[in-house]
Structures are given as structure tokens and as C-alpha cells.
Coordinates of C-alpha atoms and ligand atoms in Angstrom, one line a residue:
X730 CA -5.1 18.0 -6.7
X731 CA -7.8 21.2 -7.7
X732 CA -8.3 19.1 -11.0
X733 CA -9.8 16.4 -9.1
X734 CA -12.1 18.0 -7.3
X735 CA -12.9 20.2 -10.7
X736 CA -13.5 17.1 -12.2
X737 CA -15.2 15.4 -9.1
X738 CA -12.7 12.0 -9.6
X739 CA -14.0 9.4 -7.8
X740 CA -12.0 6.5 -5.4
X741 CA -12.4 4.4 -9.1
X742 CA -10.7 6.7 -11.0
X743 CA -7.9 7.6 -9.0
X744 CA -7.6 4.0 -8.4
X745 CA -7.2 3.2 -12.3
X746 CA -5.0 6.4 -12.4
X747 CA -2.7 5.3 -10.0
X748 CA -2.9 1.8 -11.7
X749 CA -2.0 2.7 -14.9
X750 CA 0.8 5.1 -13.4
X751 CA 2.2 2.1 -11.5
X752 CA 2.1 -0.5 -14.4
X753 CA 3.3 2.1 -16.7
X754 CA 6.5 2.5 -14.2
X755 CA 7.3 -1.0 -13.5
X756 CA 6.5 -2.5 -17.1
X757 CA 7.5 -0.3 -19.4
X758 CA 9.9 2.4 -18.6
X759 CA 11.8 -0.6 -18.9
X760 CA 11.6 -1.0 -22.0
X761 CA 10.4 2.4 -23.5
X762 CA 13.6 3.0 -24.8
X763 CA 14.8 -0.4 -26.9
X764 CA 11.3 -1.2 -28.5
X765 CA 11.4 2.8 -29.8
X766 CA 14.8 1.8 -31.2
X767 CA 14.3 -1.7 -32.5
X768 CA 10.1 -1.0 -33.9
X769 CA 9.5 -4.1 -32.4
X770 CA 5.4 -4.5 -31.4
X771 CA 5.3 -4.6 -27.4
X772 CA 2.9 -8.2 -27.7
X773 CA 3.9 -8.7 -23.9
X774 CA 3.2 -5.4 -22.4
X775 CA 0.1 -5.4 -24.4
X776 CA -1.3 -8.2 -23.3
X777 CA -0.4 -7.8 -19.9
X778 CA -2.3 -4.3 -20.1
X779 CA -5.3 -6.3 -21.6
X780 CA -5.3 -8.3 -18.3
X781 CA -5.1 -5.2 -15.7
X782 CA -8.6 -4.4 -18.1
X783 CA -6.6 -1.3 -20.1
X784 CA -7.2 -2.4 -23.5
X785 CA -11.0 -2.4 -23.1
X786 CA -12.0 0.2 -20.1
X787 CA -15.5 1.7 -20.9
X788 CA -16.1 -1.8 -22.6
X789 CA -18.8 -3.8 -20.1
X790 CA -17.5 -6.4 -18.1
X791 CA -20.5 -8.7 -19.8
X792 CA -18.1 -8.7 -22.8
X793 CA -15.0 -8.8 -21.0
X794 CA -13.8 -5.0 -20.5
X795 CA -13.8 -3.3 -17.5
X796 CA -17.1 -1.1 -17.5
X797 CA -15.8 2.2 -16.5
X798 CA -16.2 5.4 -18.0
X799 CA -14.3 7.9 -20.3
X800 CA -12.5 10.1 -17.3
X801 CA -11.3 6.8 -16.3
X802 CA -9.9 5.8 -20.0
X803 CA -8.6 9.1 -20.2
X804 CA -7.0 9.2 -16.8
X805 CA -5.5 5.9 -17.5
X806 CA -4.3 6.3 -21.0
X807 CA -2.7 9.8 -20.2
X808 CA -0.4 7.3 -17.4
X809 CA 0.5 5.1 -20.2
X810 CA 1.8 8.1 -22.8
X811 CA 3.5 9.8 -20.0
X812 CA 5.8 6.9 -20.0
X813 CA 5.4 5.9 -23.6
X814 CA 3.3 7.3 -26.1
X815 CA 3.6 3.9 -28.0
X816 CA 2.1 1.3 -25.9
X817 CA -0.7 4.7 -26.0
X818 CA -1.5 4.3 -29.4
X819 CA -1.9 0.9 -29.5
X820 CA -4.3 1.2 -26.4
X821 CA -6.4 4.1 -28.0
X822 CA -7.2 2.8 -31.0
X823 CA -8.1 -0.7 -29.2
X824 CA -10.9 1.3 -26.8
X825 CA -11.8 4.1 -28.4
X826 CA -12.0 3.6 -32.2
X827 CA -13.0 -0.3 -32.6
X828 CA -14.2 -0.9 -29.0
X829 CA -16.0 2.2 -29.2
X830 CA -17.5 1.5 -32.7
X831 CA -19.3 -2.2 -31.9
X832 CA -20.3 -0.5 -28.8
X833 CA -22.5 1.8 -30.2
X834 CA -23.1 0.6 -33.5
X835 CA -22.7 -3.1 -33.1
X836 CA -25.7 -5.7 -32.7
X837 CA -25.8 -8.1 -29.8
X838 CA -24.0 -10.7 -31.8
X839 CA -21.2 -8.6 -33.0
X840 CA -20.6 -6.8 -29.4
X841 CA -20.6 -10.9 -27.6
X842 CA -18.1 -12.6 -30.5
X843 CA -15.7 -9.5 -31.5
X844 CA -15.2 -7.5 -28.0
X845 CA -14.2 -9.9 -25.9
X846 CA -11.3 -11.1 -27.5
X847 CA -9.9 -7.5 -27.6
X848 CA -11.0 -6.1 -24.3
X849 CA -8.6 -8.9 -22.7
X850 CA -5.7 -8.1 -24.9
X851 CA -5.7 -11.9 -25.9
X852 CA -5.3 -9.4 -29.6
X853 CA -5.4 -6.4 -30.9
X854 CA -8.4 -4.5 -32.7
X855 CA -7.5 -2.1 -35.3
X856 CA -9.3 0.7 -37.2
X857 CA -9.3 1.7 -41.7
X858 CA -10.4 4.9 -42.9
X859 CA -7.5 6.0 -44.6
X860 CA -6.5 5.0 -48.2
X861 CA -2.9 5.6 -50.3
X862 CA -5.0 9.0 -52.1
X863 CA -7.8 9.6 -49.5
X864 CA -6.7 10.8 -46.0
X865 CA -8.6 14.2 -45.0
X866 CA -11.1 13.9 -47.7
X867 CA -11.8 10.8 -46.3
X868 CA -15.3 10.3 -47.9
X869 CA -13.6 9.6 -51.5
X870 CA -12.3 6.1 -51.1
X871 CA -11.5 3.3 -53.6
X872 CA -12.1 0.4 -52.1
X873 CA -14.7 -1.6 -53.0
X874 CA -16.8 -4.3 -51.0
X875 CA -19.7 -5.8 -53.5
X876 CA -22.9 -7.6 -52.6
X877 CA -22.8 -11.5 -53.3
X878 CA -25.6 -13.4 -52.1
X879 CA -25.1 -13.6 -48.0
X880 CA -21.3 -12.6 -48.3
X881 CA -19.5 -9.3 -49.4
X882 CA -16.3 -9.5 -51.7
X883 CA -13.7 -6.9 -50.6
X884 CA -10.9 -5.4 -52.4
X885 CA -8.5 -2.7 -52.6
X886 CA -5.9 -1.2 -50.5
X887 CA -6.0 0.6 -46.9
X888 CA -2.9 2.6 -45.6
X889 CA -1.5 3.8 -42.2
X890 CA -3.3 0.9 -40.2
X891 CA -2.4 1.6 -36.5
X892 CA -1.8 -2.1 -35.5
X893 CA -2.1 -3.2 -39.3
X894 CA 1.0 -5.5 -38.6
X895 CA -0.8 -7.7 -35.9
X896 CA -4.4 -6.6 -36.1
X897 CA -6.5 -9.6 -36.0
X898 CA -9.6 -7.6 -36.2
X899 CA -10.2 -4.5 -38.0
X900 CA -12.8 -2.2 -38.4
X901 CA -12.9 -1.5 -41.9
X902 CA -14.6 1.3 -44.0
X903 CA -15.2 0.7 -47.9
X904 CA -17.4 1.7 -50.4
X905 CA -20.5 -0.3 -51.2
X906 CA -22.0 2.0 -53.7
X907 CA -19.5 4.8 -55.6
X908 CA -22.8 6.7 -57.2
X909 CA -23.6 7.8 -53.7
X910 CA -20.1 9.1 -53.2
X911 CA -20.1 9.6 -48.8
X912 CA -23.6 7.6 -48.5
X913 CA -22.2 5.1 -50.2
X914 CA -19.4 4.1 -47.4
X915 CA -20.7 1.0 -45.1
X916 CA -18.6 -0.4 -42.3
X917 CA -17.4 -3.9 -41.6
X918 CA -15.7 -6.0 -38.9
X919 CA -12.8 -7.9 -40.7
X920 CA -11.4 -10.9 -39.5
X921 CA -7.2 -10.8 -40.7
X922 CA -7.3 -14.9 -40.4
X923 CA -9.6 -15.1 -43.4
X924 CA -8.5 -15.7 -46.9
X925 CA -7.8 -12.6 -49.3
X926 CA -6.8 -10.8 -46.5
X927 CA -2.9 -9.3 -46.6
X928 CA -0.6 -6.7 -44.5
X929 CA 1.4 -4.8 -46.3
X930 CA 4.9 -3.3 -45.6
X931 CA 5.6 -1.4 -42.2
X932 CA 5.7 1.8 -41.7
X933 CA 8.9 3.5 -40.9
X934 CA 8.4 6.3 -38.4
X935 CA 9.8 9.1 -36.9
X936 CA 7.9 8.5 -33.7
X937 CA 5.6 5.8 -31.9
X938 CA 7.9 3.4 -33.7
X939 CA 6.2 0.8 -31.3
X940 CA 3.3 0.8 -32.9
X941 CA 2.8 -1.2 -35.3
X942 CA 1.4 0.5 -39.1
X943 CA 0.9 -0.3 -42.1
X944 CA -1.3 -1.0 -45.3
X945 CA -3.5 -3.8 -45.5
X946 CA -4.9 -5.5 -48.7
X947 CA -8.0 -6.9 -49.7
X948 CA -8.3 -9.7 -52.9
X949 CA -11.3 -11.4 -53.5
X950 CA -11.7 -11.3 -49.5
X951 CA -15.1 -12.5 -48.7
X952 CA -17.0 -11.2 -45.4
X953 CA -20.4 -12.9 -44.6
X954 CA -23.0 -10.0 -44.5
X955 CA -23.2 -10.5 -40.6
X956 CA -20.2 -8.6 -40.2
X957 CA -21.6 -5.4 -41.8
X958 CA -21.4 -3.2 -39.0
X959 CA -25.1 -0.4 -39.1
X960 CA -26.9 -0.2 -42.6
X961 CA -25.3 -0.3 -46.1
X962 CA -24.2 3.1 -46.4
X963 CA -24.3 4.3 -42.4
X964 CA -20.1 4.1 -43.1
X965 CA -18.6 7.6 -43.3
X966 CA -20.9 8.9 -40.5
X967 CA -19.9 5.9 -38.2
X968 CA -16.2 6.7 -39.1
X969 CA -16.9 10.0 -38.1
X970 CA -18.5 9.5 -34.8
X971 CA -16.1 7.4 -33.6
X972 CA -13.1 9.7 -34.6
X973 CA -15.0 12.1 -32.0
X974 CA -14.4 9.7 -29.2
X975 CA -10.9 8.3 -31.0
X976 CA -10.0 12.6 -30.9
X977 CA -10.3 12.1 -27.1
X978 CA -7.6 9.4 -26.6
X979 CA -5.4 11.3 -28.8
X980 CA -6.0 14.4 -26.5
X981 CA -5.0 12.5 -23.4
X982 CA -1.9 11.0 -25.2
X983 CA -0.9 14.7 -26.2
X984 CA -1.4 15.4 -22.3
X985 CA 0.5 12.4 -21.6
X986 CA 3.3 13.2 -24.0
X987 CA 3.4 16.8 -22.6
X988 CA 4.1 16.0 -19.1
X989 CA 6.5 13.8 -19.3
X990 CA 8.6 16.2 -21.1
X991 CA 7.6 19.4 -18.7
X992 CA 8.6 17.2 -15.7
X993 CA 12.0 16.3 -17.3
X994 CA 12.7 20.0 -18.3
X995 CA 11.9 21.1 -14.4
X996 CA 14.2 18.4 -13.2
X997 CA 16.9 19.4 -15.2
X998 CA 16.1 23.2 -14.4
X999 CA 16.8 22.4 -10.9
X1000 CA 20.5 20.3 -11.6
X1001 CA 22.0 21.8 -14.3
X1002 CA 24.4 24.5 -13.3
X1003 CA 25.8 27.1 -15.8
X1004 CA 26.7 30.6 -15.1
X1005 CA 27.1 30.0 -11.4
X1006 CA 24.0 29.0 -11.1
X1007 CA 20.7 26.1 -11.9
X1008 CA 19.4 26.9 -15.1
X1009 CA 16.3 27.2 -13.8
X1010 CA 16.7 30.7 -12.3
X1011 CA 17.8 32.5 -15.6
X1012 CA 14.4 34.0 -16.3
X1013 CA 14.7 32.4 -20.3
X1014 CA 14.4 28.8 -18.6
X1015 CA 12.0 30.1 -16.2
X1016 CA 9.6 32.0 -18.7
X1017 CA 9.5 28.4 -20.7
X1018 CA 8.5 26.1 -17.8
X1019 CA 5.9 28.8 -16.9
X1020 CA 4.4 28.7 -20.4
X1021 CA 5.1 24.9 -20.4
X1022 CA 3.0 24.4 -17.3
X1023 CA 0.3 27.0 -18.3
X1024 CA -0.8 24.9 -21.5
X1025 CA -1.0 21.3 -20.1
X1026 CA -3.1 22.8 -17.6
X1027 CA -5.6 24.7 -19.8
X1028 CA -5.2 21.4 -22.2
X1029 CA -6.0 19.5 -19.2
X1030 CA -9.3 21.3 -18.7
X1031 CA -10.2 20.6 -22.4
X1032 CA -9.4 17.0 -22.2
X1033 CA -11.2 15.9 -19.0
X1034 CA -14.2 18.5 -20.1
X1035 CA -14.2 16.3 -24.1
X1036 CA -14.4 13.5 -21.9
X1037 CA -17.3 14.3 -19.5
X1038 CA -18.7 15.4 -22.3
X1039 CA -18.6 12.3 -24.5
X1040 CA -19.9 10.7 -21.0
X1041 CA -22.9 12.9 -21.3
X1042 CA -23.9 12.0 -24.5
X1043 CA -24.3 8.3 -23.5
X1044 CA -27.4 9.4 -21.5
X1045 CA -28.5 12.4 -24.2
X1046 CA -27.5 11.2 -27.5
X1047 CA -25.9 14.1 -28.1
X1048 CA -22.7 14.3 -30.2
X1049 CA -19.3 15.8 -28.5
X1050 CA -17.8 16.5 -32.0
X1051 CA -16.7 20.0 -30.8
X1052 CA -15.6 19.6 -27.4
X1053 CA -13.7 16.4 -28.6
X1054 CA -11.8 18.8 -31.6
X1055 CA -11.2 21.5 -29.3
X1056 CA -9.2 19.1 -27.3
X1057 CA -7.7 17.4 -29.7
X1058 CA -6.3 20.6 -31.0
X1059 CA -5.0 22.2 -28.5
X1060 CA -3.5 19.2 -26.3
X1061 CA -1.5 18.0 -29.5
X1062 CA -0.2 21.4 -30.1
X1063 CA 0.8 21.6 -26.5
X1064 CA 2.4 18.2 -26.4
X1065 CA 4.7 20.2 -29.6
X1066 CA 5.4 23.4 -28.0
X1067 CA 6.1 21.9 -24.3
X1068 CA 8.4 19.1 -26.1
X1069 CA 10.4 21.2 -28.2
X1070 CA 11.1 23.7 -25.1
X1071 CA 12.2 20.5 -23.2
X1072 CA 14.7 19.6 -26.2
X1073 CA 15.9 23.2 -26.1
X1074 CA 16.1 23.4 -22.0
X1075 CA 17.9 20.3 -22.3
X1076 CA 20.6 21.5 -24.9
X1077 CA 22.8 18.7 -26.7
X1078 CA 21.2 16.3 -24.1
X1079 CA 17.6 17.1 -25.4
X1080 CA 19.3 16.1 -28.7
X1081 CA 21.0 12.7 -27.0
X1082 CA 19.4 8.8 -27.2
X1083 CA 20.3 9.1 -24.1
X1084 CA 17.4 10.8 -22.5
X1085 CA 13.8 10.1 -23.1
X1086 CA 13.3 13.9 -24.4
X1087 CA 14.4 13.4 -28.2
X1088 CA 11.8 10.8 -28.2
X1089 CA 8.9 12.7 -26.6
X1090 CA 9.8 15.1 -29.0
X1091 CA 9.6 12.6 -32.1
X1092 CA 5.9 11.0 -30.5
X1093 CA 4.7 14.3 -29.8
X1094 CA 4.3 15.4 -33.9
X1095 CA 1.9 12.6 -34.6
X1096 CA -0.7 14.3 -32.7
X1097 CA -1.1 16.8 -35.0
X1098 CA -1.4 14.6 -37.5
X1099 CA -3.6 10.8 -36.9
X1100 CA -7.0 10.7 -36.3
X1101 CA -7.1 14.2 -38.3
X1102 CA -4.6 16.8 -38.5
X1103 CA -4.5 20.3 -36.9
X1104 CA -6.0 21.6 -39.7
X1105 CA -8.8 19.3 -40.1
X1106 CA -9.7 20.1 -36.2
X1107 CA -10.2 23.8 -37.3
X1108 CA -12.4 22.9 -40.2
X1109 CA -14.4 21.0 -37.7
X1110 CA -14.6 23.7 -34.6
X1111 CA -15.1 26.3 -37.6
X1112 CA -18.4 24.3 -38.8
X1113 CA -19.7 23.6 -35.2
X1114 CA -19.6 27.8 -34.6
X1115 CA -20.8 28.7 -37.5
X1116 CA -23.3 26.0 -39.0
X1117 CA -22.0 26.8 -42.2
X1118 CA -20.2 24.7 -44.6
Ligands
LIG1610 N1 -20.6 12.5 -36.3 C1 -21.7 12.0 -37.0 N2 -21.9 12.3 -38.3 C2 -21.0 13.2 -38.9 C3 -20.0 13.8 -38.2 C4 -19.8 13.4 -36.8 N3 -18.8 13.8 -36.1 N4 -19.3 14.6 -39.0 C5 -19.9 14.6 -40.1 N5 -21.0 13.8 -40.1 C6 -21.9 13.5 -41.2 C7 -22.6 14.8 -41.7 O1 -23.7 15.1 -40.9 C8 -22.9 14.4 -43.1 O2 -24.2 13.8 -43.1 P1 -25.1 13.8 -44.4 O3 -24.6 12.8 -45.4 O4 -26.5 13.3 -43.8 O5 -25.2 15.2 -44.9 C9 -21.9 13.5 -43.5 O6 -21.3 12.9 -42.3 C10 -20.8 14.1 -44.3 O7 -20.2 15.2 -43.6 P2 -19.5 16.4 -44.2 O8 -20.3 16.9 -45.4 O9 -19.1 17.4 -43.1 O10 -18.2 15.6 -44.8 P3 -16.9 16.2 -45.5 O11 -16.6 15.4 -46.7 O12 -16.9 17.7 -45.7 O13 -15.7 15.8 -44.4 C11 -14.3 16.1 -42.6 C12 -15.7 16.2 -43.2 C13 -14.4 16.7 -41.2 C14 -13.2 16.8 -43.4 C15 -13.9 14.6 -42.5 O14 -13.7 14.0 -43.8 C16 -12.7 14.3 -41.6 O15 -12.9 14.2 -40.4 N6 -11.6 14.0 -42.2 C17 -10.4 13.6 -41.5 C18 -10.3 12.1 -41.5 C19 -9.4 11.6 -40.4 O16 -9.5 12.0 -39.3 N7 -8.7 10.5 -40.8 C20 -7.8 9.8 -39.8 C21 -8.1 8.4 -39.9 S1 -7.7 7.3 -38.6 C22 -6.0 7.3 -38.4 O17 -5.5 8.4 -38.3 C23 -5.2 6.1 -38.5 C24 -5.3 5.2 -37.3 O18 -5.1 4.0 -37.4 C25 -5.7 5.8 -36.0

């Protein structure tokens, strides 16, 4: 493929590619289509994708990932979401917001007791930012975590956990000081099986009803002051940073999401018959799967370039906020467009449970949406051009 040379892919990641396209064929195709119907958390799959080293992949193998880099993650998570975007989410959050995060931010310590144990899929890490009333404006949380002696008390109430349901650790931003509004956010590295600490209802979704979400609850939860993750106050711009690389996974889902639906739509283009003829050749059907084709290929370019990007920094220090929006942005508006042509060059059996387009189409609209909407991506590209604020 041209992309691969573009992208100079190396015998590793083709191999994890075709890994992940292989496990993602044999394990759960299967069973896409029942867990999107029941909600039902894949534990199974999961685990089994912690073993083949998918839930931790540019975690090093000294704590128990599989020390690769962020074309192979993205390679291997866009494999996942072409089959289903589900068993995606679960996997992005895992690497790329709380794996990520005690990577970079986490001391020796942290990174050899709370990676591990994630990396292998043996459970699920999970990440909070989001409140009932603080979701774009992220920075004006109510949550409160105060200082007592070697321990922090935590309380209040965190919404739309990805993997809130099973989580058994969770990355969790709160306010440690309200006077310094932003400055005053600090991160911690909960542990669910400790007292004070509650899941709140699921979420009923439209789409990735296989993942898991929902609040979780803090009373009189006490965290030893070990499990501060950076400095008192170093929160918000932790959360940020590692939304950058958590943008990225979301980018390759969107990809992921996108193809499957373009390579249902050219199938059926091919088969179905009306007029006297495939579908395919009536220009209307042809003009779609051109434009269908010509985004996931520019998103592609976006994607793999956020990622070598974000690989970059790891040497420079450098932050790959824009790169990471830019993808972001476009790939989940792709995944959209190119899965609402597929409904419509599928007809009424776009519409039917019976094919896997309806539910492309229902993943595809959270991508616009988690990890920061559309809109919030243009705020962010629109700051990175101009500087200004
Ligand atoms: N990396 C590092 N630092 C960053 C940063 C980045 N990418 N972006 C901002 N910062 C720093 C700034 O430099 C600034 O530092 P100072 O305090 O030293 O000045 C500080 O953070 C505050 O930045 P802003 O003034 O730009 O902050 P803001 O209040 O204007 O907010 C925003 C900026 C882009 C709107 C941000 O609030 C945002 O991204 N909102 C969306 C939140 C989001 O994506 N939520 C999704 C949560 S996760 C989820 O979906 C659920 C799940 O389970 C996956």
C-alpha cells in the first residue's frame, strides 16, 4: 500500500496490523452484533486483547505492555473499530488516556504498581474529567479532594466514565484548591476497591453500547497522597495533554469506523441490481463512494501524521496539540459523512439490524462528541494558528 511506504511501516507494524485485523475477525465479528444489542461489557474479548498486548501497546514491556509505538497503536486500534468501534473505546481509553498519563507523568512507583495490571487486560483503566455541569469548560469542576495529613478525602460526582462500570482504576481529576480556579485541579490514580468509592447508573447509548459509562461517586473516599499523580495543581494541564494523545485514538477509531462502512457500501454497489443494472454504476452511487473514499484517505494522512507526530515529541518534548485536533476533527467528521452515505447506499437495509451499517452509523456520532467535541477541536486548531485567546 502507498500509505505504507508514506508512512515507512515497518515488518512490526504490519505485523501488529495484521494481528489486530485477524483477532478482530475471529473474536469479535462474532459477537459485534449481540453485545451492541444486549450493552453487555465484552470482559472476555477484553481480556483476551490484553494478552495479544492490545490494551497496553506503547506501554514498556518492563511494566507489562508491549513497548511499541503510536503508528503501531493506531494501526492496531483502527483494526479493532473497523470491526467494532466498542471493544475500540474500551482499548483507547486503556492506552492512550490512563496508560499514557502514568507514563509521562507517573513516578517510578506509580508506573511499576498501576500499569501492569492494565497493560495485561487482567482490568480495565479508566479516565474522569467530566462532571454532571462541567464538560467543555472542563476547568470549572466541583469536586473536591482536601488535604488530611498523608491521605486526600475525595468527594463529589464524575459523569460519562468510559469503563466507569468495571474500571478498577481511574485516573481522576478534582479540585484541590477552588481559589485557583484551573491551577487549582491536581490528578489522582483511584483505586474502585477502596471504601467511599461508588458507580453510578449506566449509561444508555445510542452507539458503542459495549462500552461500559457511567458516573462514579466519591464519599468520604480517602486516597493516600502517593497516588497524587504530578504536583498539587499540575491537574487541568495533565488532562489536557493527555486528551492530545487520547484525540489520536479517537482519530483512528473514526478511521476505523469509516471503513468499515465505505467497504460495505462498495460491496453492496457491486450486488445490488436495480434499474437493469448494479447500483454502483448510476453515477449518484458512484459520486458517493468517490467522495467516501477521498476523505478516509486524506483522514488517513492526518491520523498516521498526529501519530508520528506525538512519536516525535517523545524525543523533543514538544506538544502535538494541533496535529492531534486536526485529526481528530476531520476523521470523526468523516466516519459521519461516509456512514450516513453507507445507510443511504444501502436503502431500507442501511436502516435494518440486520446489517452492521445502522450500527456504524450509531458509533460513528460519538466521535464528534468524547474526548471533545467538533467544536472544541476548532477552538483548539483556532488558538494553535493564531496564538490568540
Ligand atoms: N497541553 C498542555 N497544557 C495545556 C494544553 C495542552 N494541550 N491545553 C491547554 N493547556 C494549558 C494552558 O497552557 C494553560 O496553562 P496556564 O494555566 O499556565 O495558563 C492552561 O492549560 C489552561 O488553558 P486554557 O486557558 O486554554 O483553558 P480553557 O479553560 O480555555 O480550556 C479547552 C481550553 C480547550 C476548551 C479545554 O477546556 C478542553 O479541551 N475542553 C474539552 C474537554 C474534553 O475534551 N472533555 C472530554 C473528557 S474525556 C471523555 O470524553 C470521556 C471519556 O471517558 C473518554
Amino acid at each position: 500500500m502507498a500509505q505504507d511506504e508514506l508512512f515507512s511501516l515497518t515488518e512490526e507494524h504490519r505485523m501488529i496490523r495484521q494481528a489486530a485485523r485477524d483477532f478482530a475477525q475471529k473474536e469479535i465479528a462474532p459477537i459485534a452484533a449481540e453485545f451492541d444489542e444486549t450493552g453487555d461489557f465484552p470482559q472476555a474479548t477484553i481480556k483476551k486483547m490484553g494478552e495479544m498486548g492490545f490494551m497496553g501497546i506503547e506501554i514498556p514491556e518492563a511494566y507489562g505492555g508491549a513497548g511499541m509505538d503510536t503508528l503501531a497503536y493506531v494501526l492496531a486500534l483502527e483494526e479493532i473499530c473497523k470491526v467494532d468501534a466498542s471493544h475500540g473505546t474500551i482499548m483507547s481509553v486503556n492506552n492512550s488516556l490512563y496508560g499514557y498519563a502514568l507514563l509521562m507523568f507517573g513516578t517510578e512507583e506509580q508506573k511499576q504498581r498501576y500499569l501492569p495490571p492494565v497493560a495485561s487486560g487482567e482490568c480495565v483503566g479508566a479516565y474522569s474529567l467530566t462532571e454532571p455541569m462541567s464538560g467543555s469548560d472542563a476547568g470549572t469542576m466541583r469536586s473536591r479532594a482536601e488535604r488530611v495529613g498523608d491521605e486526600y478525602v475525595i468527594n463529589g460526582r464524575k459523569s460519562w466514565v468510559t469503563s466507569g462500570p468495571v474500571a478498577r482504576y481511574i485516573l481522576l481529576f478534582t479540585m484541590t484548591d477552588a481559589s485557583k480556579a484551573h491551577r487549582g485541579i491536581s490528578a489522582f490514580i483511584v483505586d474502585a476497591d477502596l471504601p467511599g468509592f461508588g458507580r453510578g447508573k449506566k449509561e444508555p447509548k445510542l452507539g458503542i453500547r459495549a462500552s461500559a459509562t457511567s458516573e462514579i461517586v466519591f464519599e468520604d473516599y480517602r486516597l493516600p497522597a502517593a497516588n497524587r499523580l504530578g504536583e498539587e495543581g499540575d491537574g487541568f494541564k495533565i488532562a489536557m495533554a493527555v486528551l492530545d494523545a487520547g484525540r489520536i485514538g479517537i482519530a483512528a477509531q473514526s478511521l476505523g469506523i469509516a471503513e468499515a462502512a465505505f467497504e460495505a457500501s462498495v460491496e453492496y454497489a457491486r450486488e445490488r441490481e436495480a434499474f437493469g443494472q448494479k447500483i454502483g454504476q448510476f453515477q449518484g452511487v458512484g459520486f458517493k463512494l468517490a467522495d467516501m473514499k477521498t476523505r478516509i484517505e486524506a483522514a488517513r494522512l492526518l491520523v498516521y501524521n498526529a501519530a508520528l507526530a506525538k512519536q516525535r515529541s517523545k524525543q523533543s518534548g514538544g506538544r502535538f496539540t494541533l496535529e492531534a485536533s486536526m485529526a481528530k476533527l476531520f476523521a470523526s467528521e468523516t466516519a459521519n459523512f461516509v456512514a450516513d452515505e453507507a445507510v443511504q447506499i444501502h436503502g431500507g437495509m442501511g436502516y435494518s439490524k440486520e446489517l452492521p451499517v445502522e450500527r456504524y452509523f450509531r458509533d460513528a456520532r460519538i466521535t464528534e462528541i468524547y474526548e471533545g467535541t467538533s467544536e472544541i477541536q476548532r477552538l483548539v486548531i483556532a488558538r494553535n494558528i493564531t496564538g490568540l485567546k
